[in-house]
Tab-separated table of C-alpha atoms and ligand atoms in Angstrom:
chain	number	residue	atom	x	y	z
E	1	MET	CA	84.160	107.396	134.562
E	2	LYS	CA	86.326	105.269	132.901
E	3	LYS	CA	89.943	107.182	133.389
E	4	LEU	CA	92.835	104.276	132.999
E	5	TYR	CA	93.158	102.887	129.680
E	6	VAL	CA	94.990	99.382	128.664
E	7	GLU	CA	97.421	101.870	126.460
E	8	ASP	CA	98.269	103.387	129.636
E	9	VAL	CA	98.115	100.980	131.865
E	10	LYS	CA	100.830	99.019	129.491
E	11	LYS	CA	102.689	102.388	130.586
E	12	LEU	CA	102.655	101.516	133.543
E	13	PRO	CA	104.939	100.701	136.254
E	14	GLU	CA	105.737	97.508	137.337
E	15	GLY	CA	103.706	96.543	141.067
E	16	SER	CA	101.028	98.890	140.387
E	17	GLU	CA	97.532	98.531	140.936
E	18	ALA	CA	94.991	99.493	138.895
E	19	THR	CA	91.455	98.876	137.586
E	20	LEU	CA	90.877	98.727	133.741
E	21	LEU	CA	87.061	98.783	131.562
E	22	GLY	CA	86.816	96.858	128.710
E	23	TRP	CA	85.683	93.443	127.054
E	24	VAL	CA	86.129	90.653	126.320
E	25	ARG	CA	87.757	89.713	123.566
E	26	SER	CA	89.555	86.162	123.986
E	27	LYS	CA	90.094	83.641	126.348
E	28	ARG	CA	92.169	80.515	127.684
E	29	SER	CA	92.369	78.674	130.524
E	30	HIS	CA	95.553	76.949	131.561
E	31	GLY	CA	93.921	74.485	134.154
E	32	GLY	CA	94.138	76.318	137.681
E	33	LEU	CA	95.297	80.174	135.140
E	34	LEU	CA	92.579	81.527	132.404
E	35	PHE	CA	94.232	85.015	130.602
E	36	ILE	CA	91.919	86.511	128.979
E	37	ASP	CA	92.652	88.980	125.900
E	38	LEU	CA	91.124	92.763	127.063
E	39	ARG	CA	90.317	95.170	124.589
E	40	ASP	CA	88.848	98.873	124.805
E	41	SER	CA	89.466	101.866	121.944
E	42	THR	CA	93.537	101.595	123.049
E	43	GLY	CA	94.290	97.968	122.476
E	44	ILE	CA	94.171	95.220	124.386
E	45	ILE	CA	95.746	93.780	126.869
E	46	GLN	CA	96.703	90.353	128.646
E	47	VAL	CA	95.133	89.849	132.403
E	48	THR	CA	96.153	86.251	133.909
E	49	ILE	CA	93.736	85.234	136.426
E	50	ARG	CA	94.570	82.141	138.394
E	51	ARG	CA	91.781	80.341	140.775
E	52	GLY	CA	93.106	80.864	144.365
E	53	GLU	CA	93.922	84.817	144.091
E	54	VAL	CA	90.937	86.504	142.680
E	55	PRO	CA	87.189	85.551	145.371
E	56	ASP	CA	86.083	82.427	145.611
E	57	GLY	CA	83.189	81.420	142.525
E	58	SER	CA	84.645	84.212	140.142
E	59	PHE	CA	87.454	82.357	138.633
E	60	GLU	CA	84.707	79.669	137.623
E	61	TYR	CA	81.367	81.985	136.201
E	62	VAL	CA	84.545	83.811	134.229
E	63	ALA	CA	85.585	80.807	132.796
E	64	ARG	CA	82.384	80.474	131.413
E	65	LEU	CA	82.340	83.910	130.358
E	66	ARG	CA	81.798	84.427	126.554
E	67	ARG	CA	83.386	86.509	123.949
E	68	GLU	CA	82.175	90.888	123.780
E	69	SER	CA	81.364	90.616	128.147
E	70	ALA	CA	81.706	94.047	129.140
E	71	ILE	CA	84.146	93.329	132.212
E	72	LYS	CA	85.819	95.449	135.665
E	73	VAL	CA	89.334	93.996	136.294
E	74	SER	CA	91.816	95.070	138.629
E	75	GLY	CA	94.844	93.789	139.953
E	76	VAL	CA	99.130	94.068	139.248
E	77	VAL	CA	100.979	95.451	136.554
E	78	LYS	CA	103.077	92.646	135.063
E	79	HIS	CA	105.962	93.021	133.344
E	80	ASP	CA	106.470	89.419	131.009
E	81	PRO	CA	108.331	89.130	127.697
E	82	ARG	CA	106.017	86.124	127.217
E	83	ALA	CA	102.727	88.829	128.123
E	84	PRO	CA	102.613	90.499	124.080
E	85	ASP	CA	103.682	93.558	124.800
E	86	GLY	CA	105.392	92.645	127.163
E	87	VAL	CA	102.831	93.394	129.637
E	88	GLU	CA	99.468	91.173	131.928
E	89	LEU	CA	97.304	92.946	133.810
E	90	ARG	CA	97.785	90.060	137.768
E	91	CYS	CA	93.645	89.766	138.535
E	92	ARG	CA	92.946	90.156	141.794
E	93	SER	CA	89.093	90.759	141.331
E	94	ILE	CA	86.654	90.508	138.779
E	95	GLU	CA	83.700	91.883	137.938
E	96	VAL	CA	80.889	91.580	135.116
E	97	ILE	CA	79.556	94.906	133.607
E	98	GLY	CA	77.411	93.129	131.193
E	99	GLU	CA	77.811	89.396	130.289
E	100	SER	CA	77.395	89.037	126.724
E	101	LEU	CA	74.074	86.507	126.009
E	102	ASP	CA	75.021	84.454	123.383
E	103	ASP	CA	78.120	83.761	121.098
E	104	PHE	CA	79.685	86.233	119.264
E	105	PRO	CA	78.598	86.124	115.360
E	106	ILE	CA	82.007	87.702	114.394
E	107	ARG	CA	84.720	84.911	113.631
E	108	LYS	CA	87.082	84.392	112.041
E	109	GLY	CA	86.957	83.084	108.132
E	110	ILE	CA	83.412	84.454	107.580
E	111	LYS	CA	81.786	85.853	104.997
E	112	ILE	CA	81.801	89.145	103.372
E	113	LYS	CA	78.035	89.431	103.182
E	114	PHE	CA	77.662	87.788	107.461
E	115	LEU	CA	79.992	90.885	108.242
E	116	LEU	CA	78.125	93.942	106.474
E	117	ASP	CA	75.013	92.334	108.392
E	118	ASN	CA	76.705	92.452	111.156
E	119	ARG	CA	78.697	95.444	110.466
E	120	HIS	CA	77.230	97.184	114.152
E	121	LEU	CA	79.122	94.177	116.266
E	122	HIS	CA	82.256	93.618	112.906
E	123	ILE	CA	82.617	97.273	113.294
E	124	ARG	CA	84.067	96.098	117.664
E	125	SER	CA	87.416	94.420	115.495
E	126	PRO	CA	90.939	95.569	115.891
E	127	ARG	CA	91.171	96.058	111.874
E	128	VAL	CA	87.943	98.692	112.358
E	129	THR	CA	89.026	100.575	114.658
E	130	ALA	CA	92.063	100.799	113.841
E	131	ILE	CA	91.133	102.290	110.408
E	132	MET	CA	88.387	104.914	111.956
E	133	LYS	CA	90.849	106.128	114.357
E	134	ILE	CA	93.249	106.827	110.800
E	135	ARG	CA	89.852	108.499	109.467
E	136	ALA	CA	90.515	110.946	112.616
E	137	ALA	CA	93.410	111.738	112.657
E	138	LEU	CA	92.567	112.640	108.449
E	139	LEU	CA	90.554	114.690	108.890
E	140	LYS	CA	91.839	116.794	112.072
E	141	ALA	CA	94.984	117.270	110.213
E	142	ALA	CA	92.468	118.315	107.041
E	143	ARG	CA	91.076	121.026	109.970
E	144	ARG	CA	94.533	122.258	110.756
E	145	TRP	CA	95.322	122.793	107.157
E	146	PHE	CA	92.703	124.849	106.362
E	147	GLU	CA	92.101	126.571	109.839
E	148	GLU	CA	95.958	128.043	109.775
E	149	ASN	CA	95.525	128.358	106.072
E	150	GLY	CA	92.866	131.559	106.697
E	151	PHE	CA	89.356	128.511	106.107
E	152	ILE	CA	86.649	129.439	107.419
E	153	GLU	CA	84.356	126.464	108.025
E	154	ILE	CA	80.963	126.502	107.370
E	155	ASN	CA	78.079	123.909	106.634
E	156	CYS	CA	75.630	123.444	104.078
E	157	PRO	CA	72.304	122.336	103.803
E	158	SER	CA	71.496	118.350	102.235
E	159	PHE	CA	67.661	119.148	101.298
E	160	ILE	CA	68.112	121.272	98.025
E	161	THR	CA	66.199	121.762	94.683
E	162	ALA	CA	68.527	121.851	92.055
E	163	ALA	CA	71.425	119.564	90.528
E	164	VAL	CA	74.839	120.202	90.744
E	165	GLU	CA	76.134	116.815	89.525
E	166	GLY	CA	73.353	116.155	86.815
E	167	GLY	CA	70.121	114.331	87.276
E	168	ALA	CA	71.046	110.973	86.513
E	169	THR	CA	72.019	110.915	89.954
E	170	LEU	CA	70.078	112.429	92.067
E	171	PHE	CA	68.228	111.559	95.128
E	172	LYS	CA	64.480	112.459	94.166
E	173	LEU	CA	61.820	113.008	97.596
E	174	ASP	CA	59.338	114.206	98.745
E	175	TYR	CA	59.575	116.760	100.855
E	176	PHE	CA	56.271	118.754	102.513
E	177	GLY	CA	54.549	118.225	98.163
E	178	ARG	CA	56.896	119.616	96.630
E	179	GLU	CA	59.340	117.872	94.756
E	180	ALA	CA	63.630	118.324	96.799
E	181	TYR	CA	66.792	116.293	96.184
E	182	LEU	CA	69.877	115.184	98.401
E	183	THR	CA	72.927	117.181	97.399
E	184	GLN	CA	74.895	115.930	95.382
E	185	SER	CA	77.831	118.669	96.746
E	186	SER	CA	77.681	121.925	99.044
E	187	GLN	CA	79.770	123.426	96.549
E	188	PHE	CA	76.811	126.665	95.290
E	189	TYR	CA	76.237	127.342	98.991
E	190	GLN	CA	79.903	127.678	99.227
E	191	GLU	CA	79.729	129.735	96.223
E	192	ALA	CA	77.536	131.831	97.934
E	193	ALA	CA	79.143	131.793	100.548
E	194	ILE	CA	82.619	133.307	99.743
E	195	TYR	CA	80.677	136.761	99.177
E	196	SER	CA	81.307	136.841	102.497
E	197	LEU	CA	83.912	134.738	104.161
E	198	GLU	CA	86.419	134.764	100.944
E	199	LYS	CA	88.050	131.055	102.061
E	200	VAL	CA	85.218	128.378	102.789
E	201	TYR	CA	85.348	125.112	103.355
E	202	SER	CA	82.899	122.255	104.362
E	203	ILE	CA	83.468	118.781	105.523
E	204	GLN	CA	79.710	116.507	105.834
E	205	PRO	CA	77.240	114.116	103.711
E	206	SER	CA	76.846	114.057	99.931
E	207	PHE	CA	74.427	111.471	97.909
E	208	ARG	CA	74.681	110.423	94.628
E	209	ALA	CA	72.092	107.776	93.385
E	210	GLU	CA	75.104	105.842	92.090
E	211	LEU	CA	74.236	101.931	89.976
E	212	SER	CA	77.254	101.616	89.039
E	213	ARG	CA	78.483	98.508	91.445
E	214	THR	CA	82.387	99.380	91.743
E	215	ARG	CA	84.933	99.219	93.997
E	216	ARG	CA	85.032	103.040	94.905
E	217	HIS	CA	81.261	103.674	94.774
E	218	LEU	CA	79.239	104.691	97.807
E	219	THR	CA	75.660	106.641	97.562
E	220	GLU	CA	76.804	108.347	100.522
E	221	PHE	CA	80.137	109.646	101.407
E	222	TRP	CA	81.346	112.503	102.939
E	223	HIS	CA	82.692	115.185	101.369
E	224	LEU	CA	85.173	117.596	101.995
E	225	GLU	CA	84.884	120.948	99.851
E	226	ALA	CA	86.573	123.829	99.504
E	227	GLU	CA	85.616	127.616	97.438
E	228	ILE	CA	87.996	130.330	97.453
E	229	ALA	CA	87.288	133.569	96.291
E	230	TYR	CA	89.518	136.012	93.873
E	231	ALA	CA	91.685	131.668	93.487
E	232	GLU	CA	92.196	131.305	89.443
E	233	LEU	CA	93.176	127.264	88.151
E	234	GLU	CA	97.234	127.524	88.531
E	235	ASP	CA	96.022	128.750	92.141
E	236	LEU	CA	93.810	125.477	93.089
E	237	LEU	CA	96.029	123.091	92.345
E	238	GLU	CA	98.458	124.460	94.151
E	239	VAL	CA	96.241	123.609	97.174
E	240	ILE	CA	94.738	121.334	96.592
E	241	GLU	CA	98.438	119.675	96.484
E	242	ASN	CA	99.475	121.126	99.606
E	243	LEU	CA	96.018	120.197	101.952
E	244	PHE	CA	96.295	116.617	99.938
E	245	TYR	CA	99.876	116.825	101.823
E	246	ALA	CA	99.381	118.362	104.945
E	247	MET	CA	96.085	114.872	105.534
E	248	VAL	CA	99.118	112.632	104.277
E	249	GLU	CA	101.449	113.767	106.177
E	250	GLY	CA	98.971	114.268	109.573
E	251	VAL	CA	98.358	110.306	108.937
E	252	CYS	CA	101.958	109.349	109.529
E	253	GLU	CA	102.471	111.492	112.621
E	254	GLN	CA	99.220	110.180	114.331
E	255	ALA	CA	97.855	106.855	113.423
E	256	GLU	CA	101.678	105.390	112.754
E	257	LYS	CA	100.840	102.757	115.411
E	258	GLU	CA	97.081	102.227	113.449
E	259	LEU	CA	99.205	101.908	110.301
E	260	ASN	CA	101.351	99.469	111.776
E	261	LEU	CA	98.442	97.568	112.910
E	262	LEU	CA	96.999	97.198	108.816
E	263	GLY	CA	100.028	96.349	107.152
E	264	VAL	CA	100.611	99.369	105.712
E	265	LYS	CA	103.552	101.395	104.768
E	266	LEU	CA	102.796	105.627	103.320
E	267	ASP	CA	105.436	106.973	103.142
E	268	PRO	CA	103.803	111.159	103.370
E	269	ASP	CA	107.287	111.525	100.293
E	270	VAL	CA	104.841	109.552	97.878
E	271	ALA	CA	102.572	113.059	98.168
E	272	LYS	CA	104.673	115.512	98.042
E	273	PRO	CA	103.741	118.331	95.957
E	274	PRO	CA	104.810	119.729	93.239
E	275	TYR	CA	102.258	117.004	91.127
E	276	PRO	CA	102.873	115.819	87.966
E	277	ARG	CA	99.699	117.183	86.079
E	278	ILE	CA	98.449	116.011	82.236
E	279	THR	CA	95.862	118.057	80.250
E	280	TYR	CA	92.847	115.665	78.982
E	281	ALA	CA	93.450	115.501	75.490
E	282	GLU	CA	97.135	114.249	77.037
E	283	ALA	CA	95.148	111.287	79.192
E	284	LEU	CA	92.755	110.619	75.796
E	285	GLU	CA	96.173	110.009	73.610
E	286	ILE	CA	97.315	107.970	76.539
E	287	LEU	CA	94.520	105.729	77.268
E	288	ARG	CA	94.500	105.120	73.000
E	289	ARG	CA	97.463	104.022	73.103
E	290	LYS	CA	96.591	101.375	75.892
E	291	GLY	CA	94.240	100.089	73.668
E	292	PHE	CA	90.800	102.304	75.387
E	293	ASP	CA	88.706	103.299	72.737
E	294	VAL	CA	87.730	107.508	74.050
E	295	LYS	CA	86.022	109.812	71.997
E	296	TRP	CA	86.477	113.668	72.568
E	297	GLY	CA	83.349	114.690	75.287
E	298	ASP	CA	83.652	112.067	76.393
E	299	ASP	CA	83.964	111.794	80.648
E	300	PHE	CA	86.626	108.689	82.309
E	301	GLY	CA	85.308	105.500	83.960
E	302	ALA	CA	86.629	103.477	86.847
E	303	ASP	CA	88.728	100.568	83.714
E	304	GLU	CA	90.504	104.457	81.986
E	305	GLU	CA	90.417	105.756	85.124
E	306	ARG	CA	92.776	102.083	86.706
E	307	GLU	CA	94.948	102.382	83.550
E	308	LEU	CA	95.451	105.828	83.060
E	309	SER	CA	96.788	106.402	87.467
E	310	LYS	CA	98.858	102.741	87.011
E	311	GLU	CA	101.087	105.095	84.377
E	312	PHE	CA	101.807	108.132	87.537
E	313	GLU	CA	104.210	106.961	90.594
E	314	LYS	CA	102.177	110.339	92.715
E	315	PRO	CA	99.177	111.984	93.108
E	316	PHE	CA	98.393	114.582	88.749
E	317	PHE	CA	96.430	116.447	88.073
E	318	VAL	CA	94.451	116.013	84.588
E	319	THR	CA	93.424	119.370	84.163
E	320	HIS	CA	91.608	121.081	81.454
E	321	TRP	CA	88.556	118.826	80.143
E	322	ALA	CA	86.575	118.892	77.055
E	323	ARG	CA	83.170	121.346	78.291
E	324	GLU	CA	80.665	118.325	77.101
E	325	SER	CA	82.909	115.854	80.325
E	326	LYS	CA	82.094	117.784	82.533
E	327	ALA	CA	78.966	120.258	84.406
E	328	PHE	CA	77.752	123.117	82.909
E	329	TYR	CA	80.128	124.960	85.978
E	330	HIS	CA	83.440	124.805	84.855
E	331	MET	CA	84.623	127.702	83.425
E	332	PRO	CA	85.508	126.792	79.304
E	333	ASP	CA	89.448	128.397	79.161
E	334	PRO	CA	89.359	132.073	76.924
E	335	ALA	CA	92.965	130.039	74.856
E	336	ASP	CA	91.447	127.141	74.012
E	337	PRO	CA	87.409	127.712	74.504
E	338	ARG	CA	86.554	123.374	73.668
E	339	VAL	CA	88.362	123.454	77.318
E	340	CYS	CA	87.152	123.901	80.364
E	341	LYS	CA	89.686	125.489	83.339
E	342	ASN	CA	88.669	121.854	86.043
E	343	ALA	CA	91.114	119.335	87.367
E	344	ASP	CA	90.756	115.656	88.675
E	345	LEU	CA	92.913	115.067	90.960
E	346	LEU	CA	94.437	111.245	90.544
E	347	THR	CA	96.158	108.726	93.147
E	348	PRO	CA	97.730	106.477	91.661
E	349	GLY	CA	98.152	102.650	91.254
E	350	GLY	CA	95.418	101.849	89.226
E	351	TYR	CA	93.653	103.844	92.382
E	352	GLY	CA	91.786	107.390	90.490
E	353	GLU	CA	90.016	110.001	90.759
E	354	VAL	CA	89.872	111.734	95.138
E	355	VAL	CA	88.990	115.541	94.059
E	356	GLY	CA	87.276	117.549	91.031
E	357	GLY	CA	87.239	120.745	90.531
E	358	GLY	CA	88.079	124.294	89.077
E	359	GLN	CA	87.700	127.751	87.949
E	360	ARG	CA	84.300	129.061	88.501
E	361	ILE	CA	82.027	131.305	85.183
E	362	HIS	CA	81.219	134.433	87.070
E	363	ASP	CA	80.360	136.326	84.249
E	364	TYR	CA	75.829	135.988	84.489
E	365	ASN	CA	75.689	135.843	80.758
E	366	GLN	CA	78.035	133.555	80.088
E	367	LEU	CA	76.644	130.967	82.831
E	368	ILE	CA	72.676	131.103	81.013
E	369	GLU	CA	74.674	130.226	77.796
E	370	ARG	CA	76.282	127.295	80.172
E	371	ILE	CA	72.940	126.074	81.717
E	372	ARG	CA	71.142	126.330	78.428
E	373	GLU	CA	73.797	124.223	76.252
E	374	ALA	CA	73.336	121.570	79.081
E	375	GLY	CA	69.606	120.824	77.937
E	376	LEU	CA	68.905	122.702	82.257
E	377	ASN	CA	66.701	125.956	82.542
E	378	PRO	CA	67.500	128.949	83.884
E	379	GLU	CA	64.738	129.419	86.096
E	380	ASP	CA	66.142	126.645	88.638
E	381	TYR	CA	69.106	128.209	88.989
E	382	LYS	CA	68.055	131.709	88.800
E	383	TRP	CA	69.446	132.033	93.000
E	384	TYR	CA	72.955	130.524	92.282
E	385	LEU	CA	72.341	133.216	89.322
E	386	ASP	CA	72.091	135.528	90.972
E	387	LEU	CA	75.468	135.384	92.494
E	388	ARG	CA	76.778	136.589	89.083
E	389	LYS	CA	74.704	139.322	89.278
E	390	TYR	CA	76.202	141.515	92.473
E	391	GLY	CA	79.671	141.316	92.921
E	392	SER	CA	80.797	138.827	90.427
E	393	VAL	CA	84.273	137.699	90.909
E	394	PRO	CA	86.766	134.710	89.878
E	395	HIS	CA	86.782	131.962	92.451
E	396	SER	CA	87.071	128.911	92.748
E	397	GLY	CA	86.941	125.492	94.460
E	398	PHE	CA	87.542	121.626	95.059
E	399	GLY	CA	85.597	118.630	96.229
E	400	LEU	CA	87.268	115.610	97.627
E	401	GLY	CA	86.066	112.410	98.279
E	402	ILE	CA	87.192	110.716	102.307
E	403	GLU	CA	86.403	107.409	101.586
E	404	ARG	CA	88.108	107.881	98.533
E	405	MET	CA	91.162	109.458	99.432
E	406	LEU	CA	91.589	106.823	102.662
E	407	TRP	CA	91.251	103.771	99.687
E	408	TRP	CA	93.558	105.123	97.805
E	409	MET	CA	96.064	105.942	101.776
E	410	LEU	CA	95.307	102.007	103.013
E	411	LYS	CA	94.177	100.514	99.687
E	412	LEU	CA	91.241	99.024	100.777
E	413	PRO	CA	89.799	96.088	98.673
E	414	HIS	CA	86.516	98.228	98.082
E	415	ILE	CA	85.323	101.521	99.983
E	416	ARG	CA	82.754	100.416	101.931
E	417	ASP	CA	86.253	99.971	104.400
E	418	ALA	CA	86.260	102.564	104.837
E	419	CYS	CA	82.974	103.504	106.024
E	420	LEU	CA	81.144	102.911	109.754
E	421	PHE	CA	78.247	102.210	108.296
E	422	PRO	CA	79.130	102.505	104.538
E	423	ARG	CA	75.903	102.996	102.132
E	424	THR	CA	75.435	101.900	98.635
E	425	PRO	CA	73.191	100.149	96.600
E	426	ALA	CA	72.404	97.203	98.251
E	427	ARG	CA	72.615	98.048	101.724
E	428	VAL	CA	70.721	100.492	103.629
E	429	TYR	CA	70.734	98.440	106.609
E	430	PRO	CA	71.972	97.731	109.778
U	1	NSS	O1	81.288	115.687	91.423
U	1	NSS	S1	82.540	115.412	91.709
U	1	NSS	O2	83.774	114.955	91.195
U	1	NSS	N1	82.643	117.087	91.407
U	1	NSS	C1	82.115	117.874	92.403
U	1	NSS	O3	80.995	117.247	93.125
U	1	NSS	C2	82.052	119.352	92.904
U	1	NSS	N2	80.522	119.696	92.917
U	1	NSS	C3	82.883	119.534	93.795
U	1	NSS	C4	83.611	120.844	93.913
U	1	NSS	O4	84.238	121.813	93.382
U	1	NSS	N3	83.157	121.698	95.628
U	1	NSS	O5	83.550	114.495	93.037
U	1	NSS	C5	84.119	115.153	93.844
U	1	NSS	C6	84.896	114.316	94.328
U	1	NSS	C7	84.941	112.855	94.184
U	1	NSS	O6	86.637	113.538	93.307
U	1	NSS	C8	85.050	111.710	94.682
U	1	NSS	O7	86.073	111.188	95.417
U	1	NSS	C9	84.032	111.908	95.416
U	1	NSS	O8	83.492	113.229	95.650
U	1	NSS	N4	83.332	110.385	95.053
U	1	NSS	C10	82.545	110.036	95.859
U	1	NSS	N5	83.182	109.135	96.481
U	1	NSS	C11	82.493	107.992	96.980
U	1	NSS	N6	81.138	107.075	95.621
U	1	NSS	C12	80.235	108.500	94.745
U	1	NSS	N7	80.523	108.187	94.724
U	1	NSS	C13	81.469	109.779	94.800
U	1	NSS	N8	81.488	110.980	93.474
U	1	NSS	C14	81.910	111.637	94.514
């Protein structure tokens, strides 16, 4: 097994002997001198190979190697200000582990479609590598926060039989002769779990047959969701703010190098609570002032969210949505039954919604009434209704789109840039 990585070697004192395994990112030659940029998961180091300093024949062989060939290099660490990062490895011997059989097709200036068709190769780029490390840091920070705050991680099924977020975006499938769907959200399963675990979270894929070809929609995305027994809307907003801040802070702490590589300036203070809160009614007013033709009861589309979010410098909550604008399970506000005790968290600067959530209806009859009002059949929600029959308690929860958050944090051109292998209406390959 490999023991030493590029970034370890860069820290070794001058004159140390080291062996590295990695891939040829690029190669330049100057007469009897060959420079290889050797890439591994931690970074890139310059390897210099002098004719005469390596065994006979291997200089010529290496000079012919194509990009992305896998090699094993042994040599001596040299600190040289002319080398990138001031360190290089002077090669003493070199072995080819896996030769590239063709010219590597990913080059500068290549079209996006080609890069997406060859995503399995493109993901080797420093940029994609950095994004994936940041993504890992984000998830790690989230798990750490949940752990510190007494939440239990659960795993929920992906095959389901009842829609959470409306039938229009359900992926239907044949489950041994009966109709089933891919889950849009783990919310209902989390609601079942709070009766034993009280504070739960899950991080897993959700699926939406969303044909909208926007820069912020995927058909498969990673959904971080949490559900809390005895929490009301106010409690929930605090949880969301604190978690969101911890996630941004975690990335700043753990992925500084990657943020620099992407040229992203991320100041954790932008995500420091408390976040501004406006009601749905106030949001409607802002949008109308900006010339949007939005009616009471409309949900906001990408355009509305973009314009609204340009008004803010921090993430902000839009609370108390019109009851007809959101799913049936949201708790109507006793103080104004036209609205529900729910909230979306929108990111500033034109990015928009990253979190959706709120307080759930916990009364059996009220839930039946709302299911019917939404034109759905209570029979389809039998087990979900059962949860209101046996010791039902007030509770609240939310869902956060991991890729949406990265899209905003890293100012990515498209949400698919936050995925290793994105899934959109036009793309299930590779
Ligand atoms: O539809 S949501 O607004 N809400 C729910 O699914 C709730 N059932 C979650 C809950 O309360 N447990 O989706 C939540 C978030 C939303 O804010 C986005 O950040 C993300 O999930 N989301 C998506 N990301 C990428 N692509 C698509 N299509 C997508 N749909 C939602």
